[in-house]
Coordinates of C-alpha atoms in Angstrom, one line a residue:
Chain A
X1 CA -27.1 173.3 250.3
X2 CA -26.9 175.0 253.6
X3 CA -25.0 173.3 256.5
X4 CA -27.9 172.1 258.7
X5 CA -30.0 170.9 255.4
X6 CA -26.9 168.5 254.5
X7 CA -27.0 167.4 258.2
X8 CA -31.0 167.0 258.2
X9 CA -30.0 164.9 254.8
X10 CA -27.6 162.2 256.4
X11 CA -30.2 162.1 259.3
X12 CA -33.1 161.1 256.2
X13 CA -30.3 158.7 255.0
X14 CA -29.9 157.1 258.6
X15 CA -33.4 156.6 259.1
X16 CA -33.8 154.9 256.1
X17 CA -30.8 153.2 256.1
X18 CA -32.3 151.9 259.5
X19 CA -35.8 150.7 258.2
X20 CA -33.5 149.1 255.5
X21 CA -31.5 147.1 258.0
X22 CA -35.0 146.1 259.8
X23 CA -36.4 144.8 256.7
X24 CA -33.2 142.9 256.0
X25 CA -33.3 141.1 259.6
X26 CA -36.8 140.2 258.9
X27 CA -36.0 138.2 255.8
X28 CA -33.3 137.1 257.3
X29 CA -30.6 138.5 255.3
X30 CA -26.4 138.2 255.9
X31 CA -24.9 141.6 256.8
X32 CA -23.7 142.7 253.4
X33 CA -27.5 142.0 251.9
X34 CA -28.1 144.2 254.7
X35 CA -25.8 146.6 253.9
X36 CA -27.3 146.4 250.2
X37 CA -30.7 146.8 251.4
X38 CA -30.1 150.0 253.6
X39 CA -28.0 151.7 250.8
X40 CA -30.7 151.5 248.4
X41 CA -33.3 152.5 250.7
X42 CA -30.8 155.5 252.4
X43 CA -29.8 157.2 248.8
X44 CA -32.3 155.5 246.2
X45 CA -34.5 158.5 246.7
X46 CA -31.8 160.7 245.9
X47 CA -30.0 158.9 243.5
X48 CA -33.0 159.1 241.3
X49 CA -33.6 162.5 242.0
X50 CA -30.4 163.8 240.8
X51 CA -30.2 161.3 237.9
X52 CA -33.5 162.9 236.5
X53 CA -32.6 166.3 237.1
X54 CA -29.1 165.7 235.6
X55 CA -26.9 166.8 238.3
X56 CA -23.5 164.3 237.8
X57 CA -22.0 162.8 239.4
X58 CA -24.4 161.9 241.8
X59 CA -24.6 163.1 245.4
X60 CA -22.7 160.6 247.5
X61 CA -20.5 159.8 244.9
X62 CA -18.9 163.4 245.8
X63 CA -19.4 163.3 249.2
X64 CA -18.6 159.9 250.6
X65 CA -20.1 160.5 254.1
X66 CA -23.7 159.4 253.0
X67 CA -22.1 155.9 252.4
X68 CA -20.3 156.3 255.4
X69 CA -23.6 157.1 257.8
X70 CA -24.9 153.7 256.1
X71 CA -22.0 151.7 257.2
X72 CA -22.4 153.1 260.2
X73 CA -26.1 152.9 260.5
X74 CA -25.3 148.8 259.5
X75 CA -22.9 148.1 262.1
X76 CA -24.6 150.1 265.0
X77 CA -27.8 148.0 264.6
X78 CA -25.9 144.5 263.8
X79 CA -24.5 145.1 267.3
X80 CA -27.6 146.1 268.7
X81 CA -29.6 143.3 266.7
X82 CA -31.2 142.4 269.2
X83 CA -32.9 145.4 270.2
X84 CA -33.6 146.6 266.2
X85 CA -35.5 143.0 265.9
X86 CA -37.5 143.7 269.1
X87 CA -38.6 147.2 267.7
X88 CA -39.4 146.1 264.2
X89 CA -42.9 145.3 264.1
X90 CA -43.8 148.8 264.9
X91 CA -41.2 151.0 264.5
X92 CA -40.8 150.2 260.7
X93 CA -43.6 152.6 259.3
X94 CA -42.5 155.0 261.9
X95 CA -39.1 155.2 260.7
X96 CA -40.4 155.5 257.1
X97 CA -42.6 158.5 257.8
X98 CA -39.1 160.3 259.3
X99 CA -37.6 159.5 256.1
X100 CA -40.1 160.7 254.0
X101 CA -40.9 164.0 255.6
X102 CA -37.1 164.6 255.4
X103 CA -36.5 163.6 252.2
X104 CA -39.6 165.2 250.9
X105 CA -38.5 168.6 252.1
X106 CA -35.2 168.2 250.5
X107 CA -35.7 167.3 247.0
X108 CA -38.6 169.5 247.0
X109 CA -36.3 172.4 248.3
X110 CA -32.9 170.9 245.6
X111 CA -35.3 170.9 242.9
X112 CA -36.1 174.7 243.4
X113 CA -32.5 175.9 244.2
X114 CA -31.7 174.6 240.4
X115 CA -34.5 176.8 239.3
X116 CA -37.1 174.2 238.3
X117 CA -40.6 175.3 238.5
X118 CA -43.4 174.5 240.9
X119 CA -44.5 171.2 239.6
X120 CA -41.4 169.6 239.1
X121 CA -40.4 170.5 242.4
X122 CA -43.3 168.9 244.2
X123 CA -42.9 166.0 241.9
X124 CA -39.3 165.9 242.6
X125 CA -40.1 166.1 246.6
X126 CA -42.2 163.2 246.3
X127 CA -39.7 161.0 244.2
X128 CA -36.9 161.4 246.9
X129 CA -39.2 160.8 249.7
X130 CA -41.4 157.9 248.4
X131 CA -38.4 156.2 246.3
X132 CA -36.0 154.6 248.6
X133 CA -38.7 152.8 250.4
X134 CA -40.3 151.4 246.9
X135 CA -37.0 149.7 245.8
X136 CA -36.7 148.3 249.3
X137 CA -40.3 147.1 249.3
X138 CA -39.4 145.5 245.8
X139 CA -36.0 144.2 246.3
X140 CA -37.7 142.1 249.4
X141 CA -40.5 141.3 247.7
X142 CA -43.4 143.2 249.9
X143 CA -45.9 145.5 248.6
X144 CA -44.7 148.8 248.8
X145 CA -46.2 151.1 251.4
X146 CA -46.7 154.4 248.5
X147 CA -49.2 151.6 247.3
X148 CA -51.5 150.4 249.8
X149 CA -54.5 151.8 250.9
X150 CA -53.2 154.3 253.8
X151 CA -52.4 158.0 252.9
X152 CA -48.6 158.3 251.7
X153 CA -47.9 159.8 248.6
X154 CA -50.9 162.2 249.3
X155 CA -48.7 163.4 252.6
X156 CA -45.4 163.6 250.4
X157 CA -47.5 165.6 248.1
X158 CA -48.8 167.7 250.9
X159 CA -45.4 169.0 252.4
X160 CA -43.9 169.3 248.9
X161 CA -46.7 171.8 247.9
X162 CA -46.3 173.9 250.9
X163 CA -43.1 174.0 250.6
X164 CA -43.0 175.3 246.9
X165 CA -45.5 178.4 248.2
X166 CA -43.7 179.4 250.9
X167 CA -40.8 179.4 248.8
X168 CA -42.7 181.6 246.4
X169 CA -44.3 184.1 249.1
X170 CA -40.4 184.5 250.1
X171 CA -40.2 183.2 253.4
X172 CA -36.8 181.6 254.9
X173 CA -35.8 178.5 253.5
X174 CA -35.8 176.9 257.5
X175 CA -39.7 177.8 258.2
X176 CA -40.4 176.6 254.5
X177 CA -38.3 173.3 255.3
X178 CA -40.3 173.4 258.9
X179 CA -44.2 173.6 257.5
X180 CA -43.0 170.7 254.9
X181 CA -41.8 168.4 257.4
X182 CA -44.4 169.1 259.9
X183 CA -47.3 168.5 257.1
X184 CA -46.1 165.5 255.9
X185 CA -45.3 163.7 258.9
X186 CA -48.4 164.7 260.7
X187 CA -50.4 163.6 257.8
X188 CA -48.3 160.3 257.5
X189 CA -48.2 159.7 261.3
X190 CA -51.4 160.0 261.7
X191 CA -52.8 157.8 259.1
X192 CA -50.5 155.1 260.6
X193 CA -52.5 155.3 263.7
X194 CA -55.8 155.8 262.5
X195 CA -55.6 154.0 259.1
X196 CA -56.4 156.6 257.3
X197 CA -56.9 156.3 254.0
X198 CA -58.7 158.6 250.6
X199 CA -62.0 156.8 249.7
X200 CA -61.5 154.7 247.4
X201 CA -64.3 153.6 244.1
X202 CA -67.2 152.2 245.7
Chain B
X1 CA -39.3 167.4 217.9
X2 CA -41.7 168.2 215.5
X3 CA -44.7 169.9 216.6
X4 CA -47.1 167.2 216.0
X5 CA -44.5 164.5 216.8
X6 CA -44.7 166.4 220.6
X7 CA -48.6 165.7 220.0
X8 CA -47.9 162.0 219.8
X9 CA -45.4 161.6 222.3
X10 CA -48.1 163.1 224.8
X11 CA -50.8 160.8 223.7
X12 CA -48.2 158.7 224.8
X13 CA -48.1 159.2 227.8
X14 CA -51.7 159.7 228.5
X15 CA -52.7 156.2 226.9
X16 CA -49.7 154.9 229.0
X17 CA -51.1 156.9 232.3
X18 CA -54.0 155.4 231.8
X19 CA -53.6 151.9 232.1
X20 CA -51.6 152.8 235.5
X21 CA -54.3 153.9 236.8
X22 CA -56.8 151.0 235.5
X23 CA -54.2 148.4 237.7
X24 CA -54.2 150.7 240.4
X25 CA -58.0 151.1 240.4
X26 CA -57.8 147.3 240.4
X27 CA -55.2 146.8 243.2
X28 CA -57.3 149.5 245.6
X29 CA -54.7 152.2 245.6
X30 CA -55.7 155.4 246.8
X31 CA -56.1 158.6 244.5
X32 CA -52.2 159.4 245.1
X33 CA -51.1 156.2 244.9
X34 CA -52.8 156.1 241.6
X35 CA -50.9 159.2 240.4
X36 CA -47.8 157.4 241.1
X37 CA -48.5 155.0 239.4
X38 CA -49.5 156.6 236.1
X39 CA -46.6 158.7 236.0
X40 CA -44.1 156.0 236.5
X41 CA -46.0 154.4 233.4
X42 CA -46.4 157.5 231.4
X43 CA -42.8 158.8 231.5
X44 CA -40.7 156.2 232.5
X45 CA -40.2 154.5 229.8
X46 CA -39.0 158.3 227.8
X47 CA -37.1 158.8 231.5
X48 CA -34.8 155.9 230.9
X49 CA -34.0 156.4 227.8
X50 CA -33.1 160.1 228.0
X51 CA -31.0 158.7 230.9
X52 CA -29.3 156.7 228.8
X53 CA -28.9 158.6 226.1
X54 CA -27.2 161.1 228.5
X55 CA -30.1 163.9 227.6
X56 CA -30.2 166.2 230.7
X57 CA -32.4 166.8 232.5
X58 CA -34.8 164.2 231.3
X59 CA -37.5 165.5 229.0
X60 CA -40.3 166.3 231.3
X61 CA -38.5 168.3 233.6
X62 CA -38.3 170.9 230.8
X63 CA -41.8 170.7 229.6
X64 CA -43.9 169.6 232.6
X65 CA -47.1 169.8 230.3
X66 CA -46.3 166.2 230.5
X67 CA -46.6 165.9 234.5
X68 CA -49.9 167.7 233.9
X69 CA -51.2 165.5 231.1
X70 CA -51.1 162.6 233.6
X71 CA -52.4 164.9 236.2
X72 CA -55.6 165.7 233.9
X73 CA -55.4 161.8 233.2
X74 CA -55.6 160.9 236.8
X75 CA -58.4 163.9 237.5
X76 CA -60.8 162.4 234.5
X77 CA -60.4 159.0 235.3
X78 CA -61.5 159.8 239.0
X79 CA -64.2 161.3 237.8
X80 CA -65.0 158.4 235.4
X81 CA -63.9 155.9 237.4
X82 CA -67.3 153.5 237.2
X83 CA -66.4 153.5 233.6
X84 CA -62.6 152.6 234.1
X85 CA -63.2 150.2 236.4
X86 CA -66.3 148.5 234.3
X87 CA -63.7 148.4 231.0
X88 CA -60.9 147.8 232.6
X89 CA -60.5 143.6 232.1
X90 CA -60.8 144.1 228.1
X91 CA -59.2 147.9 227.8
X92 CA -55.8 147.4 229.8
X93 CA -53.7 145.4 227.1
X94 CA -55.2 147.2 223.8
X95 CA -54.1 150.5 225.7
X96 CA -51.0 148.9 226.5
X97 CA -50.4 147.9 222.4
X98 CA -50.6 151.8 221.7
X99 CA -48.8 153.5 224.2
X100 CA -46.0 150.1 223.0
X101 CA -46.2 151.6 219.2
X102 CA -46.4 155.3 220.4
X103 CA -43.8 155.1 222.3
X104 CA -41.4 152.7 219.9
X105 CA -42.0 154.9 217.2
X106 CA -40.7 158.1 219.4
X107 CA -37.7 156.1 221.3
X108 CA -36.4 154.9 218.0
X109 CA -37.0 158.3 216.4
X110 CA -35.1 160.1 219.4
X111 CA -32.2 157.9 219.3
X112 CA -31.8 158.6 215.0
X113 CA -32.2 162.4 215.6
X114 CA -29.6 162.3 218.4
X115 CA -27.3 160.9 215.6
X116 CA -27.0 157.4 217.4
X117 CA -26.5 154.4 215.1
X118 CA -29.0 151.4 214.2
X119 CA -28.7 148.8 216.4
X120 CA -28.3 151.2 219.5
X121 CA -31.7 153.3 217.7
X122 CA -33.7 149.7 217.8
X123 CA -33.2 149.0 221.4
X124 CA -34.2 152.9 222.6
X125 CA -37.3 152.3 220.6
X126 CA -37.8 149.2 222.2
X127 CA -36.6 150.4 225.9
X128 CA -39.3 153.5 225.4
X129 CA -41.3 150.9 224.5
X130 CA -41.5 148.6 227.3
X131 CA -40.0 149.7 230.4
X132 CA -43.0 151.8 231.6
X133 CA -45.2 149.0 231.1
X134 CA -42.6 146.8 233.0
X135 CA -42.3 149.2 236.2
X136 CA -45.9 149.6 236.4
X137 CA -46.3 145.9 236.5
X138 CA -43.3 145.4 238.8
X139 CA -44.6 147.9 241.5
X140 CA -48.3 145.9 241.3
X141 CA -46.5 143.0 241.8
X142 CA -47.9 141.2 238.4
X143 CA -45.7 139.7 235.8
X144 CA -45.1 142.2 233.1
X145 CA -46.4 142.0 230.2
X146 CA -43.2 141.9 228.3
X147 CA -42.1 138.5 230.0
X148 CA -45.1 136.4 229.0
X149 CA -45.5 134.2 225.9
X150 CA -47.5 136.5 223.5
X151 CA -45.6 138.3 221.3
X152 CA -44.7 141.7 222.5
X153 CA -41.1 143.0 222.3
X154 CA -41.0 141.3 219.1
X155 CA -43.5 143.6 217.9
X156 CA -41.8 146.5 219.4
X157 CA -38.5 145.4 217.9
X158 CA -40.4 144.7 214.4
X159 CA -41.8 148.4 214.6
X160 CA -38.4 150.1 215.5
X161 CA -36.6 148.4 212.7
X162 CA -38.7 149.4 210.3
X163 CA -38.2 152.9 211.3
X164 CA -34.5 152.7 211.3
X165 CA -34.9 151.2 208.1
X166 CA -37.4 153.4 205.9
X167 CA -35.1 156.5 208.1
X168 CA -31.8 155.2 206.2
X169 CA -33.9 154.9 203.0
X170 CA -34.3 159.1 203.5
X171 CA -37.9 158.7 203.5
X172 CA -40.1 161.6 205.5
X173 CA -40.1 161.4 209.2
X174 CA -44.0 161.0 209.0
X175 CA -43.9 157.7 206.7
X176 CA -41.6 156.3 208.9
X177 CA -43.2 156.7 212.0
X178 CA -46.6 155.8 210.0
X179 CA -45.0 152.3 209.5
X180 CA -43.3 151.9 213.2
X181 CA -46.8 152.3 214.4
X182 CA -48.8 150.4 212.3
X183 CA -46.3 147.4 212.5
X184 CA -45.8 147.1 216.2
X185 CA -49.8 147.7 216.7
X186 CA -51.2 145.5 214.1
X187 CA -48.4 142.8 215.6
X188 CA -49.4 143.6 219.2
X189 CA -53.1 143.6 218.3
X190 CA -53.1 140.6 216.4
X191 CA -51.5 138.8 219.4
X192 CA -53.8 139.6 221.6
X193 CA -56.8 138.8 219.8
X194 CA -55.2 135.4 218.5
X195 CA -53.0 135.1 221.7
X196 CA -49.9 134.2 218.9
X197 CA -46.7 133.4 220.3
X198 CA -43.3 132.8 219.1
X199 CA -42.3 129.3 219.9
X200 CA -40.8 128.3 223.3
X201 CA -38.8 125.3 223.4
X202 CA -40.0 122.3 223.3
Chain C
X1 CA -9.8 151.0 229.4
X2 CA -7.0 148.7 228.0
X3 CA -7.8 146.3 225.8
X4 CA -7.7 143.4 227.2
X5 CA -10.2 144.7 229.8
X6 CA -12.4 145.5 227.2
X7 CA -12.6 141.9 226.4
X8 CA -12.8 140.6 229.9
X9 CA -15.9 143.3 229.9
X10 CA -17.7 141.5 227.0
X11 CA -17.2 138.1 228.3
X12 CA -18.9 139.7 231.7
X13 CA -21.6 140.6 229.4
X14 CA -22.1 137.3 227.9
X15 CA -22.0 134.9 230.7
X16 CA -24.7 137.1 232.4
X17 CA -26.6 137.6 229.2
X18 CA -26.5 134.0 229.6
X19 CA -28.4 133.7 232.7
X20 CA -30.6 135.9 231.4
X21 CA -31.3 133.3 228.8
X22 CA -31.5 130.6 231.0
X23 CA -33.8 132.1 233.3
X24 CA -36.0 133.1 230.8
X25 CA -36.0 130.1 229.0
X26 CA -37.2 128.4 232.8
X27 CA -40.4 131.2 232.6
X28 CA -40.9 130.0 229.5
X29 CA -40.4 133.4 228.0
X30 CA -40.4 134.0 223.9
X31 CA -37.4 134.6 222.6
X32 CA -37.6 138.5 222.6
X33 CA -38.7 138.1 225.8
X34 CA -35.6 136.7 226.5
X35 CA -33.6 139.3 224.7
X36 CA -34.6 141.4 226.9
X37 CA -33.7 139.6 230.0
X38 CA -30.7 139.0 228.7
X39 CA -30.1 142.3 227.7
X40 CA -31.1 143.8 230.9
X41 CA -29.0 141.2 232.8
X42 CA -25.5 141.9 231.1
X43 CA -25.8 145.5 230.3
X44 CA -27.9 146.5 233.9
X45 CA -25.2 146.7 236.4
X46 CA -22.7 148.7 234.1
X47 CA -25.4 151.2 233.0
X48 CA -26.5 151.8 236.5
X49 CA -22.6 152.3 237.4
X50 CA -22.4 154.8 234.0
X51 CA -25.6 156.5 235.4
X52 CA -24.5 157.1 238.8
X53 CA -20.8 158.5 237.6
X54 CA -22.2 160.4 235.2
X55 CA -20.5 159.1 232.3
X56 CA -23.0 160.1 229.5
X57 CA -24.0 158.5 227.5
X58 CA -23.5 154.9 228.9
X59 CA -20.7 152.8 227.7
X60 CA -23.3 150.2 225.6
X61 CA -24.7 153.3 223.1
X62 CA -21.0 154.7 222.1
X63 CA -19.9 151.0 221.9
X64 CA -22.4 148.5 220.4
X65 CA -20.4 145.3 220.2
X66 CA -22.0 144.8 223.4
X67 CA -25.2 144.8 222.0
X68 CA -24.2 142.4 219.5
X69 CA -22.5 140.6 222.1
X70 CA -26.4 139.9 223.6
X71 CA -27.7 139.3 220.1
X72 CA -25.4 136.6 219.5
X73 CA -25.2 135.2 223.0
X74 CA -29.3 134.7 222.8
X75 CA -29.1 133.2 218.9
X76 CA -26.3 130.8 220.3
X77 CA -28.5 129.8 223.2
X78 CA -31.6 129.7 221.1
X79 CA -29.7 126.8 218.7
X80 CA -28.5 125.1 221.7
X81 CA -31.6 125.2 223.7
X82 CA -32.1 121.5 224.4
X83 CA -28.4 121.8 225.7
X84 CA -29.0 125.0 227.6
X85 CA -31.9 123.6 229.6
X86 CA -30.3 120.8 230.5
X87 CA -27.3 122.5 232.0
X88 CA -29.3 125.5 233.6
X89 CA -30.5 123.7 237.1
X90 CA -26.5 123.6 238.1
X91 CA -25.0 125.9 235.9
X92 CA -27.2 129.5 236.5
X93 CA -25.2 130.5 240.0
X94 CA -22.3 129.3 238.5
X95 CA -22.1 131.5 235.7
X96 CA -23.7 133.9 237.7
X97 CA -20.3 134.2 240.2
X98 CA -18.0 134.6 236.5
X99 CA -20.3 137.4 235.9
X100 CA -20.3 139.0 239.9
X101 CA -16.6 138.6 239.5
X102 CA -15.6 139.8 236.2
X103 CA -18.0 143.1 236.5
X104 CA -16.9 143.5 240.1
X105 CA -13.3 144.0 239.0
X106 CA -14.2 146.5 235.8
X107 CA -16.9 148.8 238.4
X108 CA -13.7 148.9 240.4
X109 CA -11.4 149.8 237.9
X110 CA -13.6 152.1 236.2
X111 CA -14.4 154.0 239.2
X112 CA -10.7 154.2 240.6
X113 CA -9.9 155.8 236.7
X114 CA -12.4 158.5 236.8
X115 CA -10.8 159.8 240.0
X116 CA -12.8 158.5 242.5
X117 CA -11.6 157.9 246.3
X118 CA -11.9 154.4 247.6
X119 CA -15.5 154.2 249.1
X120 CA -17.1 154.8 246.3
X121 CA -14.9 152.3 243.8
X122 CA -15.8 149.3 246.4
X123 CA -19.6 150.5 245.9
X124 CA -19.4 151.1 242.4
X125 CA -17.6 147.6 242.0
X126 CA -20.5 146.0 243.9
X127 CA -23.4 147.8 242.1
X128 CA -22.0 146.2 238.9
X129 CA -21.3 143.1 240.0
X130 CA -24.8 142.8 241.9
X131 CA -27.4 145.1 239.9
X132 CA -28.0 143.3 236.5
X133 CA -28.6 140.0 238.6
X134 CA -31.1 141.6 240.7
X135 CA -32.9 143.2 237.7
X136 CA -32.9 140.2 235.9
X137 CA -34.6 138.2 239.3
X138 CA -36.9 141.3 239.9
X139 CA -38.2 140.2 236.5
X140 CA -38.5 137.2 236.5
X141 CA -39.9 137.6 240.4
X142 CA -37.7 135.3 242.0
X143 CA -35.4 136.3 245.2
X144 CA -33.0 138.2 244.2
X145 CA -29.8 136.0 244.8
X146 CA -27.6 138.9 246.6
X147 CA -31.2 138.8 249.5
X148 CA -30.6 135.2 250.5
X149 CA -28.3 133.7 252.6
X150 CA -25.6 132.6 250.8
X151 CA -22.5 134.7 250.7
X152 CA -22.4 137.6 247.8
X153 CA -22.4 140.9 248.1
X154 CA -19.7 139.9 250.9
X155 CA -17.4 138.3 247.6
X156 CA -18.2 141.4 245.8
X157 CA -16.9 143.8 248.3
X158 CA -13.6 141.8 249.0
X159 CA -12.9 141.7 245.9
X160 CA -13.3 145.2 245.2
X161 CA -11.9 145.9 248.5
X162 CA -8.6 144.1 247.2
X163 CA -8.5 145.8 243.8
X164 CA -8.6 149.2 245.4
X165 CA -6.0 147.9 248.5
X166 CA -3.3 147.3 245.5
X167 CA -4.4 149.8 243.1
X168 CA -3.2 152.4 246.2
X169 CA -0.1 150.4 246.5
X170 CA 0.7 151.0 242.6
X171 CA 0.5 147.4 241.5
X172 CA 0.1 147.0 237.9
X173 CA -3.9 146.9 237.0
X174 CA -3.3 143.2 235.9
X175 CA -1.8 142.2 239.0
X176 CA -5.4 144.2 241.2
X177 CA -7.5 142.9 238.7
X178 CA -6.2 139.4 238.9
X179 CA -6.3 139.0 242.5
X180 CA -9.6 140.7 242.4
X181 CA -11.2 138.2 239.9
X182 CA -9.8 135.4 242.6
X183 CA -11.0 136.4 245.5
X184 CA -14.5 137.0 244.5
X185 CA -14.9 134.1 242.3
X186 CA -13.5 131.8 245.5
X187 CA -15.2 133.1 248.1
X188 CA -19.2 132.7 246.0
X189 CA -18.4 129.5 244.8
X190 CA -17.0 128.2 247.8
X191 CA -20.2 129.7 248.8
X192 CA -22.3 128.1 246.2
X193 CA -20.4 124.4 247.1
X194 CA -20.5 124.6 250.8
X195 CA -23.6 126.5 251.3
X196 CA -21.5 129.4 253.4
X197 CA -23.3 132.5 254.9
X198 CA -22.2 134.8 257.1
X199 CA -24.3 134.6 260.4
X200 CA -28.1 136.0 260.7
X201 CA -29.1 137.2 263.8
X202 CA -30.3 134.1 266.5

């Protein structure tokens, strides 16, 4: 992957590390749960991805600064506890639509540079966006956002598919990457604040 | 695979698709979230075990007719969806018992062709089986189906043993798979309608 | 691995198949049910550390003693079940910090043997320490025990920490695994009798 796509990356990983750690603090976990928690929501998505696609070893097991960027991420916001608790409440879904827009765009993007085709790409896309954040949901027993009423997968979805045509008309991978994250966090942002949702059966 | 063996394996997944998108009609998903849902059901039970097994990439990411049988699966149901929802309480565990012996039958099946022994055969089987039953339950937060007191690995297990069985006996690939279903469907059936159990302890 | 590893590896295996069965046996679960918990329990964390290393297929379908290892933990239990629900109230965490220890000490090792720098053999310790006991709480939906307050994942990564810290200073493997094993088998059962936590935010 290009320089600046591995950078956007450990910013995804960050950001979800982060709503991780926020989670964590909420249920009142100790700092290595935390840790735990922010781990599997920073590379879940992408630990899956890979897994399925068969690339091995893994990502960060090859590049240890994704684990790094977590530690960090940890111990940044255990000495600014304070202020991550303050934030939570609203900043959680926030944080999640950052990690989802990037994460989107980058395993829709991997998935293509290993020369898979266009649906397993935007499925791909989805998977490393919308995973991390299921297994956190799970592990501390909430119901995960990709299943409540507002408009998430649909917005993963979104990105993903643009992404995979303006890969195909040819255009640069940064203003493919650019319409991808735009789509999907616009669509996610804004169904945060005006609970949007798809009808659902009458 | 044999060709028609392919056939099963996708009715499979669209049985098993199905009844992911009968819970998330009943938990109020949105369309999308729906889709998640019946994928995670419909492969992941055949995504595990090609993990396992070390088969790579996992099976649909070569042949993503089976992403688009659960997209088709999805579509219809939306379109249908007074009749999914109206069936759902009686359909969801009968559609459950044959994507259990569909998907025993093919797991066990996989795991023989692959050259893998018995015992290790048996537990694919069962782990095609049951684990996309168990993450769709899981992510709807209900207890899956496999950890309550009707029988249900056990007819899974019966099933996939018999395979492995009439396989070592040299018998065709159809008989075999003929007897894996019927036993695990007939078992699963039969505990449903007569709720049978193995005994608990006392 | 050496042999004597090996067996320290199976008796991982067993004392968290062991849970499994206890757990299970609390749900009142069948006994396939409980096969599966079991199963999931002792075999989870190590496939999940297989998975992520790439080590294809995972160690459990090239070796099935461990699957026997299950089988006969779960018949033993099922012949002693007046016994084994008696004991389970005090002895699940128990046995629980044998198997956090024992498969915190092979994720290590394993790790460190493939070639892999430091970071990741303290994660890939943890993760097989941790992950078959969260599976097996997922299932059974109760709090996973590495999200509450109690000191764990903490025991995990001190341990592994150790192993690698005298691994790099060329001890013999005995001498990292044995100190290892101590460490993290002290600190959660001092953790377990004393109640000890590390502290949550005020």
């Amino acid at each position: 992957m290009g320089h600046w796509i591995y950078w956007l990356d450990l910013a995804g990983v960050a950001v979800f590390a982060l709503s991780g750690v926020i989670l964590a603090s909420r249920t009142r976990m100790d700092p290595f749960g935390m840790l735990v928690l922010a781990a599997v929501t920073g590379i879940g998505g992408g630990t899956l991805r890979d897994l399925l696609l068969g690339v091995r070893p893994v990502f960060w097991v090859t590049a240890p600064s994704y684990l790094w960027v977590i530690a960090a991420t940890v111990t940044l916001s255990l000495i600014g506890l304070r202020h991550v608790h303050r934030l939570s409440q609203a900043v959680l879904p926030v944080l999640d639509a950052f990690g989802l827009a990037l994460f989107t765009a980058i395993g829709t993007h991997k998935a293509l540079v290993l020369g898979h085709g266009g649906s397993v790409a935007v499925l791909m896309g989805m998977l490393t966006g919308v995973a991390g954040g299921i297994l956190r949901d799970v592990l501390a027993r909430r119901v995960p956002l990709v299943l409540r009423q507002e408009i998430y997968a649909t917005a993963s979805m979104a990105g993903a598919t643009a992404y995979v045509v303006l890969f195909r008309l040819a255009l640069p991978v940064g203003a493919a990457m650019l319409a991808c994250l735009g789509i999907t966090l616009t669509l996610r942002l804004a169904a945060i604040r005006w609970h949007l949702a798809l009808p659902v059966l009458p």
